[in-house]
Short mmCIF file of C-alpha atoms in Angstrom, two decimals:
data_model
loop_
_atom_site.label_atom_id
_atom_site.label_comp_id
_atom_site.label_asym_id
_atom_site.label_seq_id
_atom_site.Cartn_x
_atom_site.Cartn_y
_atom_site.Cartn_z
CA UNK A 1 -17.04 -6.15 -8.44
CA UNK A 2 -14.87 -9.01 -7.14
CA UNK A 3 -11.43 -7.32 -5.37
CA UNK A 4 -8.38 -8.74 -4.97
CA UNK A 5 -8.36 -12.06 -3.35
CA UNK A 6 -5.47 -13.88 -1.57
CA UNK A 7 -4.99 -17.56 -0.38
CA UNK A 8 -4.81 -19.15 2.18
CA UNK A 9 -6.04 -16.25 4.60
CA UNK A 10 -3.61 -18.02 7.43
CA UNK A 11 -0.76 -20.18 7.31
CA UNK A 12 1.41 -22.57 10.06
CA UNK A 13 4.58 -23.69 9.08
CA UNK A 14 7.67 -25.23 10.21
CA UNK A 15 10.83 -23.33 9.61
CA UNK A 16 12.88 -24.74 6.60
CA UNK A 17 9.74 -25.66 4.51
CA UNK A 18 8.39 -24.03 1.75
CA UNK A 19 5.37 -21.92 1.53
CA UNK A 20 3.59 -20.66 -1.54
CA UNK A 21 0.96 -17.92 -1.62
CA UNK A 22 -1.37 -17.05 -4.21
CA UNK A 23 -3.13 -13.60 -5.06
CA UNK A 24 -6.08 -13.19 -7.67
CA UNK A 25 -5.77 -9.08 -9.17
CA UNK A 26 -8.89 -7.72 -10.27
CA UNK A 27 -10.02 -8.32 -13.07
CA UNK A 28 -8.46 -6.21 -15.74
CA UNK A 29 -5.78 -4.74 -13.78
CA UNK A 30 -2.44 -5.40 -15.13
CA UNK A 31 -0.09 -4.16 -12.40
CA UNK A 32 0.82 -6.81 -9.36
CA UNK A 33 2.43 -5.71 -6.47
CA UNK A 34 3.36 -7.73 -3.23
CA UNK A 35 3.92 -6.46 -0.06
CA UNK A 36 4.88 -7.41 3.84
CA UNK A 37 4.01 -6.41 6.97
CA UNK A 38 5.40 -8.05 10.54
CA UNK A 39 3.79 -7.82 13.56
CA UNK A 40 3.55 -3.59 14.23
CA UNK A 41 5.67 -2.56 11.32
CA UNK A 42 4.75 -0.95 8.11
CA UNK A 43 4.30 -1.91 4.75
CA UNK A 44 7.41 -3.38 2.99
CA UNK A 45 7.49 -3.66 -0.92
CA UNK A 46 8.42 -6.88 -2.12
CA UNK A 47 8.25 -7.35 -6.08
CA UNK A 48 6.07 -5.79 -8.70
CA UNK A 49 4.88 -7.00 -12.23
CA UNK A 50 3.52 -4.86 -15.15
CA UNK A 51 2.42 -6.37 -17.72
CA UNK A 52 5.06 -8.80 -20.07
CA UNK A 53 7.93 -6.14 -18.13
CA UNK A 54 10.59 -7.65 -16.29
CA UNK A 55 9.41 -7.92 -12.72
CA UNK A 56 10.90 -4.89 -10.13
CA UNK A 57 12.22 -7.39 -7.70
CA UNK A 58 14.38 -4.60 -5.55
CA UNK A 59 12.09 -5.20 -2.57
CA UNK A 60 12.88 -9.06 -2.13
CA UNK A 61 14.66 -9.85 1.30
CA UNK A 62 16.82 -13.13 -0.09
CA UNK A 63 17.32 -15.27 -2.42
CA UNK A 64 14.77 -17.54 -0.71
CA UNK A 65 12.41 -15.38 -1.61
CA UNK A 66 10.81 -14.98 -5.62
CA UNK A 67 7.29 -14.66 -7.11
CA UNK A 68 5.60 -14.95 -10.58
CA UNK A 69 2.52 -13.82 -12.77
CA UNK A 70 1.52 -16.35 -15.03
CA UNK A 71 -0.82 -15.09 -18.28
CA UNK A 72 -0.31 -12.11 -16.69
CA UNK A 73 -2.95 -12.71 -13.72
CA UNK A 74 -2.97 -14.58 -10.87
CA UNK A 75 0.42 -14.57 -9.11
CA UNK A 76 2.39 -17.00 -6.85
CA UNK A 77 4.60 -15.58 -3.83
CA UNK A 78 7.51 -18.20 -2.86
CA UNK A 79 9.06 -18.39 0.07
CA UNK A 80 12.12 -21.39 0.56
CA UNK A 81 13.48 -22.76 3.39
CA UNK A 82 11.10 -20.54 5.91
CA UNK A 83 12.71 -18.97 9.02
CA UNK A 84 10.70 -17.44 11.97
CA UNK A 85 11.80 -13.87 10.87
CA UNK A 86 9.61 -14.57 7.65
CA UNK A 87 6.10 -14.47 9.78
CA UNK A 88 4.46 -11.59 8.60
CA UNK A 89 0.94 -10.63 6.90
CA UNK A 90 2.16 -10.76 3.15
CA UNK A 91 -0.77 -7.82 1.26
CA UNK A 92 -0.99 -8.26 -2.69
CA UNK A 93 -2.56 -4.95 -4.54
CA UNK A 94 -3.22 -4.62 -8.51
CA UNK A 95 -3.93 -1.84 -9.76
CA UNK A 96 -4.50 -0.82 -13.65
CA UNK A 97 -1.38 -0.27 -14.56
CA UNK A 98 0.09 1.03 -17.65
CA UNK A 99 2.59 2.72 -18.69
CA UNK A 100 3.60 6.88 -18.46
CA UNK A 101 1.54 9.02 -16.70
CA UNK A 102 -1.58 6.64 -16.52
CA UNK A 103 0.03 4.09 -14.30
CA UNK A 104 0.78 6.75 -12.08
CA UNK A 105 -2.51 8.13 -11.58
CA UNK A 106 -4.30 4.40 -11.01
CA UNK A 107 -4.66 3.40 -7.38
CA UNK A 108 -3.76 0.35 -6.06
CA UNK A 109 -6.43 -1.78 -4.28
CA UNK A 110 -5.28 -4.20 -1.68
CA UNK A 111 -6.44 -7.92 -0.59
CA UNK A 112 -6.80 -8.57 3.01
CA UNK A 113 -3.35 -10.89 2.87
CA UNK A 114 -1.71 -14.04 4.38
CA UNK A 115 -0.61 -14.56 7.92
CA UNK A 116 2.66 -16.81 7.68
CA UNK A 117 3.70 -17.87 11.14
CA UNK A 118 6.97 -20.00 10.84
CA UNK A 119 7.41 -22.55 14.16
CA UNK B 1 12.24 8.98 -3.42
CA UNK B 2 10.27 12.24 -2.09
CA UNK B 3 9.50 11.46 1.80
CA UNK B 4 6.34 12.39 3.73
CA UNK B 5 6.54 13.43 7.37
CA UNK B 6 3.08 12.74 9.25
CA UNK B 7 2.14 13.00 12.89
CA UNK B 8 2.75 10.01 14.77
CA UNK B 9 -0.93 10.24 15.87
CA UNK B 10 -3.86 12.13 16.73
CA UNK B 11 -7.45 12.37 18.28
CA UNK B 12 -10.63 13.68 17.20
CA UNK B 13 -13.76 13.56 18.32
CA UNK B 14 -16.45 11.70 16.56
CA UNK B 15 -18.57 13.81 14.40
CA UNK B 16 -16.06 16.70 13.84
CA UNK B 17 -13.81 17.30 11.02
CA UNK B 18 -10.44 15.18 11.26
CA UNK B 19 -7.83 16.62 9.59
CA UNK B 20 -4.52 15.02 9.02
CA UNK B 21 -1.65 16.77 7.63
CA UNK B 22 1.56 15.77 5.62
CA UNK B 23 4.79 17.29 4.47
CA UNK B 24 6.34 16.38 1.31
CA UNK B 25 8.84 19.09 0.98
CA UNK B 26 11.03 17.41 -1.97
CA UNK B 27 7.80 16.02 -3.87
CA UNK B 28 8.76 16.53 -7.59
CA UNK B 29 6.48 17.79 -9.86
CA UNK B 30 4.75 15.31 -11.38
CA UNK B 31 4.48 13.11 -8.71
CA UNK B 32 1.09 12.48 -7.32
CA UNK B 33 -0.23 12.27 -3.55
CA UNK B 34 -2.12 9.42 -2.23
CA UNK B 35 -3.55 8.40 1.18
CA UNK B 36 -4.20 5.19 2.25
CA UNK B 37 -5.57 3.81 5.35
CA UNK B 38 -4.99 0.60 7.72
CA UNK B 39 -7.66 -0.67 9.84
CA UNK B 40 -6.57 -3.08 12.49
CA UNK B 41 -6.11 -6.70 10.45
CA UNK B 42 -7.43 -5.39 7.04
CA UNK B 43 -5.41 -4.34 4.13
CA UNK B 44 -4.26 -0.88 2.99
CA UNK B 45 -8.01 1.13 1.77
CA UNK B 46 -7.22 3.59 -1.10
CA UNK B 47 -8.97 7.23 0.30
CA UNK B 48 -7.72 9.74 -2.97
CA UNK B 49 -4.71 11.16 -4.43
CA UNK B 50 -3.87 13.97 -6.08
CA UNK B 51 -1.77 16.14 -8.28
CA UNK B 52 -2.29 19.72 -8.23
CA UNK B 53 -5.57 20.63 -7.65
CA UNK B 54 -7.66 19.86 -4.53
CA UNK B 55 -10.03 16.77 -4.50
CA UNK B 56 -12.85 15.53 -3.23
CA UNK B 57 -14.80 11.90 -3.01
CA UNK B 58 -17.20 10.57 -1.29
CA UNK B 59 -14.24 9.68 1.67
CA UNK B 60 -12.58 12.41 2.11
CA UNK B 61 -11.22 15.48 0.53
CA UNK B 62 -7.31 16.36 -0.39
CA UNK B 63 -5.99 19.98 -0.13
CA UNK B 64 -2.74 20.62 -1.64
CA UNK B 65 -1.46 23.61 -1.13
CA UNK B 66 -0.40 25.68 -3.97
CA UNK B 67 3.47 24.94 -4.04
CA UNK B 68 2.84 21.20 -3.38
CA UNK B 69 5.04 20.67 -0.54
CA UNK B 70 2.29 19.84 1.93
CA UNK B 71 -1.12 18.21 1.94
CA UNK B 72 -4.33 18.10 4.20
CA UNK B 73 -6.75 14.85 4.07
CA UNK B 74 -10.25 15.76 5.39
CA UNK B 75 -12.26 13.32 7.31
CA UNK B 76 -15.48 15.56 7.34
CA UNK B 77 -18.02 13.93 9.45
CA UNK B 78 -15.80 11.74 11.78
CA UNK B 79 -16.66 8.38 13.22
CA UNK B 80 -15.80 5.70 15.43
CA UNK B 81 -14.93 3.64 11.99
CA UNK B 82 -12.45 5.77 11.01
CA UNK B 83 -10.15 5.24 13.26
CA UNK B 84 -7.09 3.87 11.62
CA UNK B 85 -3.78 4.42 10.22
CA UNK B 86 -3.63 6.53 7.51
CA UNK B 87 -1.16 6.74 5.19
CA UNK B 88 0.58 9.98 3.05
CA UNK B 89 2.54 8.74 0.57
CA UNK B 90 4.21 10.56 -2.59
CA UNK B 91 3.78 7.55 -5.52
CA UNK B 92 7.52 7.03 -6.66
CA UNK B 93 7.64 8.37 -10.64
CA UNK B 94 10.63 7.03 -12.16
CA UNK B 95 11.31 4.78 -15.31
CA UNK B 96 12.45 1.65 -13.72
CA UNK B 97 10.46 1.96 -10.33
CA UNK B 98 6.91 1.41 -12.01
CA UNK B 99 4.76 3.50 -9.70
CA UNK B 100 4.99 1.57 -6.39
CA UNK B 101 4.32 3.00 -3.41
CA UNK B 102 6.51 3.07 -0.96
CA UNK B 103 4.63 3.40 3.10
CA UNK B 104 6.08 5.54 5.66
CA UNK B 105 4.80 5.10 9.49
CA UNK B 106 1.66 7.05 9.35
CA UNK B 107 -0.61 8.90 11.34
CA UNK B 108 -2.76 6.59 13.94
CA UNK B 109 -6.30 8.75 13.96
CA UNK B 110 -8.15 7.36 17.11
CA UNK B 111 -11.95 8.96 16.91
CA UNK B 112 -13.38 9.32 20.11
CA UNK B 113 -16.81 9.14 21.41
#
Protein backbone atom coordinates (compact mmCIF):
# COMPACT_ATOMS: atom_id res chain seq x y z
CA UNK A 1 0.00 0.00 0.00
CA UNK A 2 0.48 3.77 -0.31
CA UNK A 3 3.43 4.93 2.47
CA UNK A 4 3.85 7.97 3.93
CA UNK A 5 4.00 10.84 1.62
CA UNK A 6 5.47 14.35 2.19
CA UNK A 7 5.17 17.70 0.22
CA UNK A 8 6.88 19.54 -1.47
CA UNK A 9 9.94 17.05 -1.89
CA UNK A 10 12.27 20.45 -2.05
CA UNK A 11 11.89 23.82 -0.93
CA UNK A 12 13.85 27.53 -1.58
CA UNK A 13 13.18 30.13 0.67
CA UNK A 14 14.21 33.43 1.80
CA UNK A 15 15.06 33.78 5.42
CA UNK A 16 12.22 35.52 7.47
CA UNK A 17 9.35 33.89 5.42
CA UNK A 18 7.25 31.27 6.32
CA UNK A 19 7.27 27.76 5.16
CA UNK A 20 4.66 25.10 5.66
CA UNK A 21 5.13 21.38 5.08
CA UNK A 22 2.67 18.76 4.76
CA UNK A 23 2.92 14.88 5.51
CA UNK A 24 0.14 12.24 4.49
CA UNK A 25 0.48 8.99 7.41
CA UNK A 26 -0.60 5.82 6.16
CA UNK A 27 -3.58 5.03 6.10
CA UNK A 28 -4.83 3.85 9.42
CA UNK A 29 -1.94 4.75 11.44
CA UNK A 30 -2.73 7.03 14.19
CA UNK A 31 0.67 8.05 15.54
CA UNK A 32 2.54 11.25 13.68
CA UNK A 33 5.89 11.96 14.33
CA UNK A 34 8.19 14.72 12.73
CA UNK A 35 11.64 14.72 12.55
CA UNK A 36 14.96 16.81 11.25
CA UNK A 37 17.98 16.13 9.85
CA UNK A 38 20.82 18.94 8.66
CA UNK A 39 23.29 18.39 6.35
CA UNK A 40 25.51 15.13 8.06
CA UNK A 41 23.73 15.05 11.35
CA UNK A 42 21.31 12.63 12.74
CA UNK A 43 17.83 12.42 13.24
CA UNK A 44 16.30 15.09 15.57
CA UNK A 45 12.70 14.59 17.03
CA UNK A 46 10.54 17.38 16.59
CA UNK A 47 6.78 16.85 17.79
CA UNK A 48 4.60 13.81 17.96
CA UNK A 49 0.71 13.31 17.83
CA UNK A 50 -1.33 10.25 19.04
CA UNK A 51 -4.46 10.23 18.44
CA UNK A 52 -6.98 13.24 20.16
CA UNK A 53 -3.61 13.34 22.94
CA UNK A 54 -2.02 16.49 23.47
CA UNK A 55 0.83 16.68 21.02
CA UNK A 56 4.65 15.78 22.67
CA UNK A 57 6.12 18.99 21.45
CA UNK A 58 9.58 18.60 23.66
CA UNK A 59 11.55 18.25 20.42
CA UNK A 60 10.58 21.78 18.90
CA UNK A 61 13.71 24.15 18.50
CA UNK A 62 11.61 27.71 19.03
CA UNK A 63 8.77 29.19 19.25
CA UNK A 64 8.90 29.71 15.47
CA UNK A 65 8.46 26.43 15.12
CA UNK A 66 4.70 24.35 15.69
CA UNK A 67 2.78 21.66 13.75
CA UNK A 68 -0.79 20.16 13.69
CA UNK A 69 -2.93 16.98 12.77
CA UNK A 70 -6.16 17.85 11.61
CA UNK A 71 -9.05 14.81 11.76
CA UNK A 72 -6.35 13.16 13.03
CA UNK A 73 -4.46 12.59 9.53
CA UNK A 74 -2.64 14.58 7.44
CA UNK A 75 -0.37 16.99 9.33
CA UNK A 76 1.09 20.51 8.71
CA UNK A 77 4.81 21.37 9.93
CA UNK A 78 5.24 25.34 10.43
CA UNK A 79 8.10 27.02 10.36
CA UNK A 80 7.97 31.29 10.98
CA UNK A 81 10.25 33.74 10.20
CA UNK A 82 12.90 31.07 8.51
CA UNK A 83 16.64 31.47 9.32
CA UNK A 84 19.47 29.66 7.38
CA UNK A 85 20.12 27.38 10.47
CA UNK A 86 16.52 25.94 9.72
CA UNK A 87 17.75 24.14 6.24
CA UNK A 88 17.50 20.69 6.91
CA UNK A 89 15.63 17.47 5.39
CA UNK A 90 12.46 17.57 7.74
CA UNK A 91 11.34 13.15 7.74
CA UNK A 92 7.58 12.57 8.92
CA UNK A 93 6.91 8.71 10.13
CA UNK A 94 3.34 7.27 11.37
CA UNK A 95 3.18 4.45 12.74
CA UNK A 96 -0.02 2.55 14.36
CA UNK A 97 0.01 3.86 17.38
CA UNK A 98 -1.95 3.16 20.39
CA UNK A 99 -1.70 3.18 23.58
CA UNK A 100 0.34 0.66 26.37
CA UNK A 101 2.35 -1.90 25.18
CA UNK A 102 0.94 -1.94 21.52
CA UNK A 103 2.25 1.43 20.57
CA UNK A 104 5.44 0.30 21.63
CA UNK A 105 5.77 -2.67 19.61
CA UNK A 106 4.45 -0.80 16.12
CA UNK A 107 7.23 0.47 13.90
CA UNK A 108 7.39 3.61 12.51
CA UNK A 109 7.61 3.97 8.68
CA UNK A 110 9.22 7.03 7.30
CA UNK A 111 8.49 9.40 4.09
CA UNK A 112 11.39 10.38 2.06
CA UNK A 113 11.05 14.24 3.58
CA UNK A 114 11.49 17.95 2.63
CA UNK A 115 14.68 19.73 1.80
CA UNK A 116 14.24 23.40 3.25
CA UNK A 117 17.14 25.54 2.14
CA UNK A 118 16.70 29.11 3.68
CA UNK A 119 18.75 32.00 1.40
CA UNK B 1 16.41 7.31 28.08
CA UNK B 2 18.49 3.88 27.71
CA UNK B 3 21.50 4.78 25.18
CA UNK B 4 22.96 2.52 22.47
CA UNK B 5 26.68 2.56 21.70
CA UNK B 6 27.39 1.35 17.97
CA UNK B 7 30.56 1.29 15.94
CA UNK B 8 31.19 4.33 14.13
CA UNK B 9 31.53 2.13 11.01
CA UNK B 10 32.44 -0.95 9.39
CA UNK B 11 33.20 -3.02 6.14
CA UNK B 12 32.10 -6.18 4.81
CA UNK B 13 32.43 -7.78 1.91
CA UNK B 14 29.57 -8.35 -0.39
CA UNK B 15 28.03 -11.70 -0.08
CA UNK B 16 29.18 -12.48 3.52
CA UNK B 17 27.35 -12.12 6.67
CA UNK B 18 27.41 -8.39 8.07
CA UNK B 19 27.01 -8.23 11.46
CA UNK B 20 26.53 -5.09 13.40
CA UNK B 21 26.57 -4.95 17.04
CA UNK B 22 25.02 -2.63 19.78
CA UNK B 23 25.24 -2.04 23.48
CA UNK B 24 22.37 -1.02 25.45
CA UNK B 25 23.64 -1.63 28.88
CA UNK B 26 20.79 0.41 30.87
CA UNK B 27 17.88 -0.88 28.44
CA UNK B 28 14.94 -1.42 30.91
CA UNK B 29 12.94 -4.23 30.71
CA UNK B 30 10.25 -3.69 28.73
CA UNK B 31 11.72 -1.64 26.34
CA UNK B 32 12.03 -2.96 22.88
CA UNK B 33 15.06 -2.86 20.27
CA UNK B 34 14.73 -1.57 16.86
CA UNK B 35 17.10 -0.99 13.89
CA UNK B 36 16.66 1.29 11.34
CA UNK B 37 18.61 2.13 8.36
CA UNK B 38 19.59 5.40 6.23
CA UNK B 39 20.45 5.16 2.71
CA UNK B 40 22.09 8.20 1.26
CA UNK B 41 18.93 10.85 0.59
CA UNK B 42 16.13 8.36 1.59
CA UNK B 43 14.34 8.21 4.83
CA UNK B 44 14.92 6.05 7.92
CA UNK B 45 13.86 1.97 6.55
CA UNK B 46 12.41 0.00 9.55
CA UNK B 47 14.75 -3.58 9.50
CA UNK B 48 13.06 -5.38 13.03
CA UNK B 49 12.92 -4.93 16.63
CA UNK B 50 12.72 -6.89 19.35
CA UNK B 51 12.04 -7.70 22.94
CA UNK B 52 13.38 -10.75 24.34
CA UNK B 53 13.59 -13.34 22.06
CA UNK B 54 15.67 -13.41 18.83
CA UNK B 55 14.00 -12.48 15.44
CA UNK B 56 14.07 -13.01 12.15
CA UNK B 57 12.44 -11.38 8.73
CA UNK B 58 12.97 -11.49 5.54
CA UNK B 59 15.88 -8.41 6.17
CA UNK B 60 17.68 -9.39 8.65
CA UNK B 61 17.75 -11.23 11.88
CA UNK B 62 18.07 -9.69 15.68
CA UNK B 63 19.99 -11.61 18.43
CA UNK B 64 19.55 -10.41 21.84
CA UNK B 65 21.45 -11.81 24.14
CA UNK B 66 19.93 -13.31 27.12
CA UNK B 67 20.36 -10.39 29.73
CA UNK B 68 19.35 -7.78 27.09
CA UNK B 69 22.13 -5.47 27.37
CA UNK B 70 23.47 -6.02 23.87
CA UNK B 71 22.14 -6.86 20.43
CA UNK B 72 23.47 -8.29 17.03
CA UNK B 73 21.58 -7.31 13.58
CA UNK B 74 22.41 -9.89 10.84
CA UNK B 75 22.76 -8.87 7.30
CA UNK B 76 23.02 -12.54 5.97
CA UNK B 77 23.76 -12.44 2.36
CA UNK B 78 25.44 -8.93 2.02
CA UNK B 79 25.23 -6.60 -0.92
CA UNK B 80 26.32 -3.59 -2.50
CA UNK B 81 22.60 -2.16 -1.51
CA UNK B 82 23.07 -2.46 1.85
CA UNK B 83 25.34 -0.21 2.45
CA UNK B 84 23.95 2.39 4.75
CA UNK B 85 23.59 3.71 8.10
CA UNK B 86 22.02 1.65 10.37
CA UNK B 87 20.52 2.54 13.28
CA UNK B 88 20.23 0.70 17.11
CA UNK B 89 17.92 2.36 18.96
CA UNK B 90 16.14 1.35 22.42
CA UNK B 91 12.25 2.82 21.72
CA UNK B 92 11.78 5.28 24.77
CA UNK B 93 8.76 3.53 27.12
CA UNK B 94 7.48 6.09 29.33
CA UNK B 95 3.90 7.60 29.95
CA UNK B 96 4.33 11.02 28.60
CA UNK B 97 7.08 10.23 25.90
CA UNK B 98 4.64 8.15 23.56
CA UNK B 99 7.10 5.69 22.07
CA UNK B 100 9.35 7.97 19.96
CA UNK B 101 12.45 7.06 18.99
CA UNK B 102 15.12 8.83 19.73
CA UNK B 103 18.51 8.23 16.85
CA UNK B 104 21.94 7.99 18.03
CA UNK B 105 24.94 8.30 15.31
CA UNK B 106 24.95 4.86 13.95
CA UNK B 107 27.00 2.44 12.37
CA UNK B 108 27.98 3.41 8.51
CA UNK B 109 28.13 -0.41 6.90
CA UNK B 110 30.04 0.16 3.53
CA UNK B 111 29.71 -3.44 1.51
CA UNK B 112 32.44 -3.95 -0.67
CA UNK B 113 32.84 -5.65 -3.90
Amino acid sequence: GAGVSQSPSNKVTEKGKDVELRCDPISGHTALYWYRQSLGQGLEFLIYFQGNSAPDKSGLPSDRFSAERTGGSVSTLTIQRTQQEDSAVYLCASSLGGVGRYSYNSPLHFGNGTRLTVT
Amino acid sequence: DAKTTQPTSMDCAEGRAANLPCNHSTISGNEYVYWYRQIHSQGPQYIIHGLKNNETNEMASLIITEDRKSSTLILPHATLRDTAVYYCIVRVRAYNQGGKLIFGQGTELSVKP
